[in-house]
JSON list of C-alpha atoms in Angstrom, two decimals:
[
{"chain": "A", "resi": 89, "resn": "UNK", "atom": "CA", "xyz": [37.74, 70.54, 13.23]},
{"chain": "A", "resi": 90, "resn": "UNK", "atom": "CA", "xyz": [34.22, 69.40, 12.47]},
{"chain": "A", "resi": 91, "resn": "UNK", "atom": "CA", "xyz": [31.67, 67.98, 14.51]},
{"chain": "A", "resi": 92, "resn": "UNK", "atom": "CA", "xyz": [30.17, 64.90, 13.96]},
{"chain": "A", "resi": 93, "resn": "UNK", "atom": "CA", "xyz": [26.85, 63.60, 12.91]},
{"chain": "A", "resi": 94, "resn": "UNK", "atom": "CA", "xyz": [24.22, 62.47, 15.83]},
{"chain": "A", "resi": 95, "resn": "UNK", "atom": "CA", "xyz": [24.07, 59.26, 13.78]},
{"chain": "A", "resi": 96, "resn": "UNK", "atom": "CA", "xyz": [28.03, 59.15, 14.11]},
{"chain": "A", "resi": 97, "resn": "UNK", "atom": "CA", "xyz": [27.80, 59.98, 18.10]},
{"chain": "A", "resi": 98, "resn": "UNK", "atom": "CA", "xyz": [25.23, 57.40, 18.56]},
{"chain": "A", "resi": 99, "resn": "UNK", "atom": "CA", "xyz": [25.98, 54.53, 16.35]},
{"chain": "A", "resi": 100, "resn": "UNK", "atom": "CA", "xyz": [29.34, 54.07, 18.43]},
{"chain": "A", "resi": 101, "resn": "UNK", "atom": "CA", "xyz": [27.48, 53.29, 22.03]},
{"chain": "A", "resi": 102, "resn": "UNK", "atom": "CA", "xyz": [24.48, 51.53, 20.64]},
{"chain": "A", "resi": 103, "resn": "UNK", "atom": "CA", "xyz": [24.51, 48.23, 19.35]},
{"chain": "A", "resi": 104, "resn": "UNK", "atom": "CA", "xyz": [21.92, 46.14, 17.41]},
{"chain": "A", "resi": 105, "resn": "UNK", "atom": "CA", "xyz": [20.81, 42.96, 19.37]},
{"chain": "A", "resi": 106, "resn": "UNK", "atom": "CA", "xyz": [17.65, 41.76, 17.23]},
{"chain": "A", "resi": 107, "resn": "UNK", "atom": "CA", "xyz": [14.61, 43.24, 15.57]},
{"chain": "A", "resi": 108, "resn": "UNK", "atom": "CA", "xyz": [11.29, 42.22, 14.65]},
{"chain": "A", "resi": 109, "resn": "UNK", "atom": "CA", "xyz": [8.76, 43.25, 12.36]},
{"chain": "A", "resi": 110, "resn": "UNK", "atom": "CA", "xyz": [7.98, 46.51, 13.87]},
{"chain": "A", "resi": 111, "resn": "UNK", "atom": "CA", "xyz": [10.92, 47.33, 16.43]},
{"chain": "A", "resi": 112, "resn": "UNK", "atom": "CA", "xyz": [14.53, 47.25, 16.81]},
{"chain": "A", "resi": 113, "resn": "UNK", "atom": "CA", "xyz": [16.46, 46.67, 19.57]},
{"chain": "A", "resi": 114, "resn": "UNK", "atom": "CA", "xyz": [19.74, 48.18, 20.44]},
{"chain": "A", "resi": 115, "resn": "UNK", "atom": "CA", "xyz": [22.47, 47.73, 23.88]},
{"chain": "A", "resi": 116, "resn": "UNK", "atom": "CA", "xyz": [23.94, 50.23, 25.23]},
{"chain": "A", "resi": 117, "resn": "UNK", "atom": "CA", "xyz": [27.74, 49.38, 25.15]},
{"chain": "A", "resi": 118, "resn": "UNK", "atom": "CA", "xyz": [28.94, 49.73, 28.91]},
{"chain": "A", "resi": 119, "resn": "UNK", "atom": "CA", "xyz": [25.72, 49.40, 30.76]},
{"chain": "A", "resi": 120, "resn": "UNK", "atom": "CA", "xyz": [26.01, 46.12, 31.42]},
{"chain": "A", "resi": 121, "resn": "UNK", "atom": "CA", "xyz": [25.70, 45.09, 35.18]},
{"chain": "A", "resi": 122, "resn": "UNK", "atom": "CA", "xyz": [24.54, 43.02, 38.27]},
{"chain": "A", "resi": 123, "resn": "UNK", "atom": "CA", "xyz": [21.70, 43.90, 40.47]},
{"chain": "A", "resi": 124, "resn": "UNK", "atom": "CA", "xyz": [19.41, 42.29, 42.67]},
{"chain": "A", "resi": 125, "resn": "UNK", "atom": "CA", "xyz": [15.72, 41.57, 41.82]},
{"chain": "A", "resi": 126, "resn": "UNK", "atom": "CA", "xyz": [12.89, 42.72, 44.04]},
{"chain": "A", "resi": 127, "resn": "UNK", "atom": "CA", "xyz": [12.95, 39.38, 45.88]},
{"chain": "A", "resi": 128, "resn": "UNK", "atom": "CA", "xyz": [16.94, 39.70, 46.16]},
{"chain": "A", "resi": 129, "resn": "UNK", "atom": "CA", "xyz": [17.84, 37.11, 43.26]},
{"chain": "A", "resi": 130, "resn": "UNK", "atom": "CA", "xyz": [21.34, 37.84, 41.92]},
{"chain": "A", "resi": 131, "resn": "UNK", "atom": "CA", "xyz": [20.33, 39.19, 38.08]},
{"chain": "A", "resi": 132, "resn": "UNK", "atom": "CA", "xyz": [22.04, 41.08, 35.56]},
{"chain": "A", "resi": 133, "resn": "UNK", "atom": "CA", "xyz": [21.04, 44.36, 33.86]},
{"chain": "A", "resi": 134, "resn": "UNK", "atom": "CA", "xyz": [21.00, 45.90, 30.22]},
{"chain": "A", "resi": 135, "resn": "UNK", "atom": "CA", "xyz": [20.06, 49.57, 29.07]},
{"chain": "A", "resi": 136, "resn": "UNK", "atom": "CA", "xyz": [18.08, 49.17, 25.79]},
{"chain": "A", "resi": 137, "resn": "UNK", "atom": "CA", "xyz": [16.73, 51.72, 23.37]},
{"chain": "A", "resi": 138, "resn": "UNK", "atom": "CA", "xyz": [13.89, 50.32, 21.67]},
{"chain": "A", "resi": 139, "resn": "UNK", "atom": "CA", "xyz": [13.04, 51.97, 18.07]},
{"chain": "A", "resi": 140, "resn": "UNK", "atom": "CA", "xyz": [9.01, 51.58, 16.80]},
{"chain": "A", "resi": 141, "resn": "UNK", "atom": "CA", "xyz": [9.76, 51.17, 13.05]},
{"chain": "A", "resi": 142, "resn": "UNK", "atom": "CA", "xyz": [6.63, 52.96, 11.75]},
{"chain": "A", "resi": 143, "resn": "UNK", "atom": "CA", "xyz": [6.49, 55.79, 13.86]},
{"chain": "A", "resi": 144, "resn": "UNK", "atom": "CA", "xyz": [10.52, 56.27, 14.40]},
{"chain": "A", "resi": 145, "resn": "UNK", "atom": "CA", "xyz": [9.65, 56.68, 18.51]},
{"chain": "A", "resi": 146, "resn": "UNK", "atom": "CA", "xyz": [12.67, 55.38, 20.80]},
{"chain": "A", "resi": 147, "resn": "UNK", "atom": "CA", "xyz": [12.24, 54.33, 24.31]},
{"chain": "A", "resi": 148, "resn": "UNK", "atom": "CA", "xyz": [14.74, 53.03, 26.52]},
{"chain": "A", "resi": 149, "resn": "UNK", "atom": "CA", "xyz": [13.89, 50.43, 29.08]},
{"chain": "A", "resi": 150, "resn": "UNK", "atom": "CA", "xyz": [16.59, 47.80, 31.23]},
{"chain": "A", "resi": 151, "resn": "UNK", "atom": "CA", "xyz": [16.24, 44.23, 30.23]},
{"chain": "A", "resi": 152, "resn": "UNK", "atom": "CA", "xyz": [17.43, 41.61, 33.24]},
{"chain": "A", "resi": 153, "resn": "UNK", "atom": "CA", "xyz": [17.87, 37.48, 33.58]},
{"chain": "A", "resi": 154, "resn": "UNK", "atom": "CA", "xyz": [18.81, 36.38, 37.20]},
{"chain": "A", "resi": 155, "resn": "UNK", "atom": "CA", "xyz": [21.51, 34.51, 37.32]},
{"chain": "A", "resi": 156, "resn": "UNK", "atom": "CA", "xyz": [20.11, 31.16, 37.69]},
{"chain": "A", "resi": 157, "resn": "UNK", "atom": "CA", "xyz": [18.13, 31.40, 34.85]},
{"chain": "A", "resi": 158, "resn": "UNK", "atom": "CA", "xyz": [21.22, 32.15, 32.96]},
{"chain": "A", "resi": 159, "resn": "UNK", "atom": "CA", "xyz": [22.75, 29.28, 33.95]},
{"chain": "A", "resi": 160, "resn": "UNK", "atom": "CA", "xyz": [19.69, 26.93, 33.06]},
{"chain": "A", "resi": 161, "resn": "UNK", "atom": "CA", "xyz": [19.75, 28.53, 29.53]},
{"chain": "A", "resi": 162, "resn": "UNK", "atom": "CA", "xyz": [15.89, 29.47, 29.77]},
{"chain": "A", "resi": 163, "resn": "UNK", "atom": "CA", "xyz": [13.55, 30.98, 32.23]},
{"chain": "A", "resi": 164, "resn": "UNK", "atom": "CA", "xyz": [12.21, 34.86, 32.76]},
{"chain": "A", "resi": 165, "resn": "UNK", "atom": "CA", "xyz": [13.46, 38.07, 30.83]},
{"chain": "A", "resi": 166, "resn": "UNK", "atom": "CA", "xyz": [12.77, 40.94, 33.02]},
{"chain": "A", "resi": 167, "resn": "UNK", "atom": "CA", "xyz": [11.67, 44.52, 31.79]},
{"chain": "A", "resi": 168, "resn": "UNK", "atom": "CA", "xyz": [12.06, 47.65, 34.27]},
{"chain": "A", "resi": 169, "resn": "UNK", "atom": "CA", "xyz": [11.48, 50.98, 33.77]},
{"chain": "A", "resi": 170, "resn": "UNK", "atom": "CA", "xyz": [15.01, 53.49, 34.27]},
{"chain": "A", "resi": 171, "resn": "UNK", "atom": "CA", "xyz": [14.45, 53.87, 37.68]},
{"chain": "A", "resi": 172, "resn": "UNK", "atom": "CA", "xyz": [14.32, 49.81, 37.92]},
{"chain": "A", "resi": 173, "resn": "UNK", "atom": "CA", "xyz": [10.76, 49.07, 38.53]},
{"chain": "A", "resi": 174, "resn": "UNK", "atom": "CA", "xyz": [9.76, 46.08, 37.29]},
{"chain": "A", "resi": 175, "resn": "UNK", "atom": "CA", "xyz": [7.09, 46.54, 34.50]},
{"chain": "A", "resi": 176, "resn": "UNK", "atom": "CA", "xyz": [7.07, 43.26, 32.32]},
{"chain": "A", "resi": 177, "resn": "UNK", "atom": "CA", "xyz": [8.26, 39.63, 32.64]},
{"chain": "A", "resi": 178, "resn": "UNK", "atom": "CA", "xyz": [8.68, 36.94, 28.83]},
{"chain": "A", "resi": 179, "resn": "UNK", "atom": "CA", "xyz": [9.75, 33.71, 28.65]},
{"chain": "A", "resi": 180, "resn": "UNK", "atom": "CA", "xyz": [13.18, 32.81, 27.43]},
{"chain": "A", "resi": 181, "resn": "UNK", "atom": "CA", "xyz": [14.87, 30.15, 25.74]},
{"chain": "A", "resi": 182, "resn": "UNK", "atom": "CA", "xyz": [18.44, 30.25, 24.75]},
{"chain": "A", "resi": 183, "resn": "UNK", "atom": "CA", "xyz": [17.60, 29.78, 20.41]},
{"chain": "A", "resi": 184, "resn": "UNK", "atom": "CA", "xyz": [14.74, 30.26, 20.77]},
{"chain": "A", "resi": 185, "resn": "UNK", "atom": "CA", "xyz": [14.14, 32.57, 17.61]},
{"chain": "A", "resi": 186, "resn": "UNK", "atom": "CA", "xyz": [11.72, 35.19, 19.67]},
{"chain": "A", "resi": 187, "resn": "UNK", "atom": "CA", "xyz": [13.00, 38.75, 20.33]},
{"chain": "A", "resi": 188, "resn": "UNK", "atom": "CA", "xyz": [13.37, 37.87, 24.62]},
{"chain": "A", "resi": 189, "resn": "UNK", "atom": "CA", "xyz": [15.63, 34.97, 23.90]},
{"chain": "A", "resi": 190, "resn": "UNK", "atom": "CA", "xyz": [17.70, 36.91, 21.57]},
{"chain": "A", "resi": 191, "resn": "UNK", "atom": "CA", "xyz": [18.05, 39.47, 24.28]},
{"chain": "A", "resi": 192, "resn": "UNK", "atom": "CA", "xyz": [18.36, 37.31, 27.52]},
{"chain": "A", "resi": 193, "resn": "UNK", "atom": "CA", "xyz": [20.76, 35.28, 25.42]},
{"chain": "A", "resi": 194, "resn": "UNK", "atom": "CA", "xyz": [22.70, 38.55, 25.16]},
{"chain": "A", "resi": 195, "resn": "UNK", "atom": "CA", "xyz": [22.45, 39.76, 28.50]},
{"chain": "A", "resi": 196, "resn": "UNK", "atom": "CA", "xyz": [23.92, 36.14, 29.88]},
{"chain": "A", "resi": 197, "resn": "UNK", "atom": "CA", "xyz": [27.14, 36.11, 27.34]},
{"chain": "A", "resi": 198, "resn": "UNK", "atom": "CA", "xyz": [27.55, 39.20, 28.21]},
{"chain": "A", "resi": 199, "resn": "UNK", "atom": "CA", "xyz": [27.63, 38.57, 31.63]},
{"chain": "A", "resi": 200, "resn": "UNK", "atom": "CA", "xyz": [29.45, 35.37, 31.41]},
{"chain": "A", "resi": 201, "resn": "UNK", "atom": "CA", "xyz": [32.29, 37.24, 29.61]},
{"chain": "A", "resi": 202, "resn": "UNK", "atom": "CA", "xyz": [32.24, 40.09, 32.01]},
{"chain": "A", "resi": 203, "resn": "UNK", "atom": "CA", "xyz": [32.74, 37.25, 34.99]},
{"chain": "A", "resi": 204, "resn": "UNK", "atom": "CA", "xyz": [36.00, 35.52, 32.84]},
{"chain": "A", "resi": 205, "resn": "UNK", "atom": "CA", "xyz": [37.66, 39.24, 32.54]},
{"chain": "A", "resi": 206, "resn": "UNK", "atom": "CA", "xyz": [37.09, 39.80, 36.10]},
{"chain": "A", "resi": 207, "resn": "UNK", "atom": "CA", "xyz": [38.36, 36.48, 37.05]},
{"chain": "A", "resi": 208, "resn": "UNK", "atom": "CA", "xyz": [41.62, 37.04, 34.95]},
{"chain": "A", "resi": 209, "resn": "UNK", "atom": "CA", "xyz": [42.09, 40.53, 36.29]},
{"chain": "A", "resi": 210, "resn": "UNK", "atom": "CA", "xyz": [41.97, 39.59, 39.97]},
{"chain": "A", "resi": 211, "resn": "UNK", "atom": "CA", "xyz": [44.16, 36.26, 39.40]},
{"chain": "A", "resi": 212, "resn": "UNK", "atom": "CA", "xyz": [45.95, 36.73, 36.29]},
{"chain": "A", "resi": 213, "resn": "UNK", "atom": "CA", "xyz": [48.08, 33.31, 35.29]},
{"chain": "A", "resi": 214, "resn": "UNK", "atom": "CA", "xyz": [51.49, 33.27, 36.06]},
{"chain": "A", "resi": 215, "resn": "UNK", "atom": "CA", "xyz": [53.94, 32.94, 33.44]},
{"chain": "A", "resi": 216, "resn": "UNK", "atom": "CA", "xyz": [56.88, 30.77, 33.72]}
]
């Protein structure tokens, strides 16, 4: 049995969201979540590896939208560090053609779908 590439082991748990000119950036699949921003607004939570083009560096940083910006379809994209300190706020707007839109857009469909699955797993329609 042979072992598989690194390339092979990670393209099946990251996924491309969007890329600019000089980054890309990729979702963990999985690591989607709720938690609770520092002043206690419901949000939800993304692991993202972030690739520099040029220089080929990755970092990985967790993208969040509370809730009710989700709902309004625009508002603040949140950027903590792994241990979940906030570092860096953008603007969103849901089509907005800019990287943070592309990615809050993501994190609330994701979300959105996550809350239907639950929804149908805890009261599943009865069939007649």
């Amino acid at each position: 049995m042979g072992l598989a590439t690194s390339d092979a082991i990670s393209a099946d748990y990251w996924v491309l969201i969007t890329s600019s000119d000089t980054k890309t950036y990729e979702a963990r699949t999985g690591s989607l979540g709720p938690v609770y921003t520092e002043s206690g607004e419901p949000a939800v939570i993304l692991l993202i590896r972030v690739l520099e083009i040029a220089t080929r560096k990755i970092t990985f940083v967790r993208h969040y939208v509370r809730i009710a910006d989700c709902r309004a379809g625009f508002g603040k994209l949140g950027e903590a560090d792994l241990n979940g300190r906030s570092i860096y706020e953008a603007e969103f707007v849901f089509e907005g053609g800019n990287v943070a839109s592309t990615i809050a857009q993501t994190i609330c469909i994701g979300a959105d779908l996550q809350a239907r699955e639950m929804r149908m797993k805890i009261a599943p329609t009865p069939e007649f």
